[in-house]
Coordinates of C-alpha atoms in Angstrom, one line a residue:
M236 CA 11.4 -103.7 -52.0
L237 CA 11.9 -100.7 -54.2
T238 CA 15.5 -101.7 -55.0
L239 CA 15.7 -103.8 -58.1
P240 CA 12.8 -103.2 -60.5
G241 CA 13.3 -99.4 -60.8
W242 CA 17.0 -99.3 -61.4
P243 CA 18.9 -99.8 -64.7
A244 CA 19.5 -103.5 -65.5
G245 CA 23.2 -102.8 -66.1
W246 CA 23.8 -101.7 -62.5
S247 CA 25.5 -104.2 -60.2
R248 CA 23.8 -105.5 -57.1
S249 CA 25.9 -103.3 -54.9
T250 CA 25.1 -100.2 -57.0
R251 CA 21.4 -100.8 -56.9
S252 CA 21.4 -101.4 -53.2
N253 CA 23.5 -98.3 -52.5
A254 CA 21.1 -96.2 -54.7
T255 CA 18.1 -97.6 -52.8
M256 CA 19.7 -96.8 -49.4
V257 CA 20.5 -93.2 -50.6
V258 CA 17.0 -92.6 -52.0
A259 CA 15.2 -94.1 -48.9
S260 CA 17.5 -92.1 -46.5
A261 CA 16.8 -88.9 -48.5
A262 CA 13.1 -89.6 -48.4
L263 CA 13.2 -90.1 -44.7
V264 CA 15.0 -86.8 -44.1
L265 CA 12.6 -85.0 -46.5
F266 CA 9.6 -86.5 -44.7
L267 CA 10.9 -85.4 -41.3
W268 CA 11.7 -81.9 -42.7
L269 CA 8.5 -81.3 -44.6
M270 CA 5.8 -83.4 -42.9
A271 CA 4.4 -80.4 -41.0
I272 CA 3.3 -78.8 -44.3
P273 CA 0.7 -81.3 -45.5
L274 CA -0.4 -82.0 -41.9
S275 CA -1.2 -78.3 -41.5
W276 CA -3.7 -78.6 -44.3
A277 CA -5.7 -81.2 -42.4
P278 CA -8.8 -80.1 -40.4
E279 CA -8.8 -79.8 -36.6
P280 CA -7.4 -81.2 -34.5
I281 CA -4.6 -82.4 -36.8
G282 CA -3.9 -79.1 -38.7
P283 CA -3.2 -76.8 -35.7
A284 CA -1.0 -79.5 -34.1
A285 CA 1.1 -80.2 -37.3
R286 CA 4.3 -78.8 -35.8
D287 CA 3.8 -80.9 -32.6
F288 CA 3.4 -84.1 -34.7
A289 CA 6.6 -83.2 -36.6
D290 CA 8.6 -82.5 -33.5
G291 CA 7.3 -85.7 -31.9
T292 CA 8.3 -87.8 -35.0
L293 CA 11.8 -86.3 -34.9
I294 CA 12.2 -87.4 -31.2
T295 CA 10.9 -90.9 -32.1
V296 CA 13.6 -91.2 -34.9
E297 CA 16.3 -89.9 -32.6
L298 CA 15.3 -92.4 -29.9
T299 CA 15.5 -95.2 -32.5
I300 CA 18.9 -94.2 -33.9
V301 CA 20.6 -93.6 -30.5
S302 CA 19.3 -96.7 -28.8
G303 CA 19.7 -98.8 -31.9
L304 CA 23.4 -98.0 -32.3
A305 CA 24.0 -98.5 -28.5
G306 CA 22.0 -101.7 -28.7
I307 CA 24.3 -103.2 -31.4
A308 CA 27.4 -102.4 -29.3
I309 CA 25.8 -103.9 -26.2
G310 CA 24.6 -107.0 -28.1
L311 CA 28.1 -107.5 -29.5
V312 CA 29.7 -107.3 -26.0
A313 CA 27.0 -109.6 -24.5
A314 CA 27.4 -112.1 -27.3
M315 CA 31.2 -112.3 -26.8
G316 CA 30.5 -112.6 -23.0
K317 CA 28.1 -115.5 -23.5
L318 CA 30.7 -117.4 -25.6
S319 CA 33.6 -116.5 -23.2
R320 CA 35.6 -119.3 -21.7
V321 CA 35.7 -117.4 -18.4
A322 CA 32.7 -118.7 -16.4
P323 CA 31.8 -115.5 -14.4
V324 CA 31.8 -113.5 -17.6
R325 CA 29.6 -116.1 -19.3
W326 CA 27.2 -116.2 -16.3
L327 CA 27.0 -112.4 -16.2
A328 CA 26.1 -112.2 -19.9
S329 CA 23.6 -115.0 -19.7
F330 CA 22.0 -113.4 -16.6
Y331 CA 21.6 -110.1 -18.4
I332 CA 20.0 -111.7 -21.5
W333 CA 17.8 -113.9 -19.4
V334 CA 16.5 -110.9 -17.3
V335 CA 15.9 -108.5 -20.2
R336 CA 14.2 -111.1 -22.5
G337 CA 12.0 -112.3 -19.6
T338 CA 10.6 -109.0 -18.5
P339 CA 8.3 -106.5 -20.3
L340 CA 9.9 -103.5 -22.0
L341 CA 7.5 -101.2 -20.2
V342 CA 8.8 -102.5 -16.8
Q343 CA 12.4 -101.9 -17.9
V344 CA 11.6 -98.3 -19.0
L345 CA 10.0 -97.5 -15.7
F346 CA 12.8 -99.2 -13.8
V347 CA 15.5 -97.2 -15.5
Y348 CA 13.6 -93.9 -14.9
F349 CA 12.3 -94.4 -11.4
A350 CA 14.2 -97.2 -9.7
L351 CA 17.8 -96.6 -11.0
P352 CA 18.1 -93.1 -9.5
A353 CA 16.8 -94.5 -6.2
L354 CA 19.5 -97.2 -6.2
I355 CA 22.2 -94.7 -7.2
P356 CA 21.2 -91.3 -5.7
S357 CA 24.0 -89.4 -7.5
L358 CA 22.6 -90.5 -10.9
R359 CA 20.6 -87.9 -12.7
L360 CA 19.0 -88.9 -15.9
S361 CA 16.6 -87.0 -18.2
D362 CA 13.5 -88.7 -19.5
F363 CA 15.1 -89.0 -23.0
T364 CA 18.3 -90.5 -21.7
S365 CA 16.4 -92.9 -19.5
A366 CA 14.4 -94.1 -22.5
C367 CA 17.5 -94.5 -24.6
I368 CA 19.2 -96.6 -21.9
A369 CA 16.2 -98.8 -21.4
L370 CA 15.6 -99.3 -25.1
A371 CA 19.3 -100.0 -25.8
L372 CA 19.5 -102.6 -23.0
N373 CA 16.4 -104.3 -24.3
I374 CA 17.4 -104.5 -27.9
G375 CA 21.0 -105.3 -26.8
A376 CA 19.8 -108.6 -25.3
Y377 CA 18.0 -109.6 -28.5
N378 CA 21.0 -108.5 -30.6
A379 CA 23.3 -110.6 -28.4
E380 CA 21.4 -113.8 -29.3
A381 CA 21.4 -112.9 -33.0
I382 CA 25.2 -112.2 -33.0
R383 CA 25.9 -115.3 -30.9
S384 CA 24.1 -117.6 -33.3
G385 CA 26.0 -115.9 -36.1
M386 CA 29.3 -116.5 -34.5
Q387 CA 28.5 -120.1 -33.8
A388 CA 27.4 -120.6 -37.5
V389 CA 30.9 -119.8 -38.8
P390 CA 32.5 -123.2 -39.4
K391 CA 35.3 -124.1 -36.9
G392 CA 37.5 -125.2 -39.8
Q393 CA 38.0 -121.6 -40.8
T394 CA 39.2 -120.7 -37.3
E395 CA 41.5 -123.7 -37.3
A396 CA 42.9 -122.8 -40.7
A397 CA 43.5 -119.2 -39.7
R398 CA 45.3 -120.3 -36.6
S399 CA 47.4 -122.8 -38.5
L400 CA 48.5 -120.0 -40.8
G401 CA 49.9 -118.2 -37.8
M402 CA 47.1 -115.6 -37.1
S403 CA 46.6 -114.7 -33.5
A404 CA 43.3 -115.4 -31.8
W405 CA 42.4 -111.7 -31.9
H406 CA 43.1 -111.3 -35.6
T407 CA 41.3 -114.6 -36.3
F408 CA 38.2 -113.3 -34.7
L409 CA 38.5 -109.8 -36.1
D410 CA 39.3 -110.7 -39.7
I411 CA 37.7 -114.2 -40.2
V412 CA 34.9 -114.8 -37.6
F413 CA 33.4 -111.4 -37.0
P414 CA 32.7 -110.3 -40.6
Q415 CA 30.9 -113.6 -41.4
A416 CA 29.0 -113.6 -38.1
M417 CA 27.7 -110.1 -38.7
K418 CA 26.7 -111.0 -42.2
I419 CA 24.7 -114.0 -40.9
S420 CA 23.2 -111.9 -38.1
L421 CA 22.3 -109.0 -40.3
P422 CA 18.6 -109.9 -41.0
S423 CA 17.8 -110.4 -37.3
L424 CA 19.7 -107.2 -36.4
V425 CA 17.8 -105.0 -39.0
N426 CA 14.5 -106.6 -38.0
N427 CA 15.3 -105.6 -34.3
I428 CA 15.9 -102.0 -35.4
V429 CA 12.6 -101.8 -37.2
S430 CA 10.8 -103.2 -34.1
L431 CA 12.7 -100.7 -31.9
L432 CA 11.0 -97.9 -33.8
K433 CA 7.6 -99.1 -32.7
D434 CA 8.8 -100.0 -29.2
S435 CA 10.0 -96.5 -28.7
S436 CA 6.4 -95.5 -28.2
L437 CA 6.7 -96.8 -24.6
A438 CA 8.9 -93.8 -23.9
Y439 CA 5.7 -91.7 -23.5
T440 CA 5.1 -93.4 -20.1
I441 CA 8.0 -91.5 -18.6
G442 CA 7.2 -88.2 -20.3
V443 CA 9.3 -88.2 -23.4
V444 CA 7.4 -86.1 -25.9
E445 CA 7.7 -88.4 -28.8
L446 CA 5.0 -89.3 -31.5
T447 CA 2.7 -91.4 -29.3
N448 CA 2.9 -88.8 -26.5
V449 CA 1.9 -86.0 -28.9
G450 CA -1.0 -88.0 -30.1
N451 CA -2.2 -88.8 -26.6
R452 CA -2.0 -85.1 -25.6
I453 CA -4.0 -83.9 -28.6
Q454 CA -6.5 -86.7 -28.1
A455 CA -7.0 -85.7 -24.4
A456 CA -7.3 -82.1 -25.2
T457 CA -9.8 -82.4 -28.1
F458 CA -11.6 -85.7 -27.3
Q459 CA -11.2 -86.7 -30.9
P460 CA -9.5 -90.1 -30.8
M461 CA -10.2 -91.3 -34.4
S462 CA -8.3 -88.6 -36.4
T463 CA -5.5 -88.5 -33.9
L464 CA -4.9 -92.2 -33.7
V465 CA -5.2 -92.6 -37.5
T466 CA -2.6 -89.8 -38.0
T467 CA -0.2 -91.3 -35.5
A468 CA -0.5 -94.8 -37.0
C469 CA 0.0 -93.4 -40.6
I470 CA 3.2 -91.6 -39.5
Y471 CA 4.5 -94.8 -37.9
L472 CA 3.7 -96.7 -41.0
V473 CA 5.6 -94.3 -43.2
L474 CA 8.6 -94.5 -40.9
T475 CA 8.7 -98.3 -40.7
T476 CA 8.2 -98.5 -44.5
M477 CA 11.3 -96.3 -45.1
L478 CA 13.3 -98.2 -42.5
T479 CA 12.3 -101.5 -44.0
Q480 CA 13.5 -100.3 -47.5
I481 CA 16.8 -99.3 -46.0
S482 CA 17.2 -102.6 -44.1
D483 CA 16.2 -104.6 -47.2
A484 CA 18.8 -102.7 -49.3
I485 CA 21.5 -103.5 -46.7
E486 CA 20.7 -107.2 -46.8
H487 CA 20.7 -107.1 -50.5
R488 CA 24.0 -105.2 -50.6
Y489 CA 25.8 -107.8 -48.5
D490 CA 24.0 -110.7 -50.2
V491 CA 23.1 -112.4 -46.9
E492 CA 21.5 -115.4 -48.6
G493 CA 24.5 -115.7 -51.0
R494 CA 22.2 -116.4 -54.0
R495 CA 21.9 -113.0 -55.7
P496 CA 23.7 -112.0 -58.9

């Protein structure tokens, strides 16, 4: 992680982590903004398609951000549903997690794009929206299990102490259980977001012009798979590296392990 060694020793852990998040986020924005320039210097077939690679990369990041945020909200609701005392709610949440975790993401993407409009004729979804829904539902199931385990890891004694002090069940959850559960779940959640970036490549199967789709189109048009695949892989590697730096800084900021100064 680029957080600690490069920052002044006098900075606090929070300051170092915040600085790392700002630098990594700025680097990600600059990369998305300027990546077409160095790519245009590359020989054919990469150079002439530099703008297409840049546009596809931007769509990949947008897919990750939109479906990632929606997936956290879905995961939170599903986790609360699975821990609910109301049996039908608990069964429904368990069924959703069971189905999504037990089927391939590719099948889910194709189902949302092709089968969902057939089941609901009035539903009209673009390829980008369909991909976001499928990715959000998929990562939501994994987030649900991470958040559920985080909630169950909070000692019951804290809940009982809060209730004995007169706090309502809602405020006990909101002020005592939820912050600790999210802190415990944080490593799994950020890992799911990084994985989501790579999983978003399956959106090309329904026509979303994201990074993998751009690479496939250029490869099909030029019959030069090596340079195209290497370029696509390098761009994914840069994106995942920056996301990993941001996620590591978030974990360090909130001291998930509770051992850092």
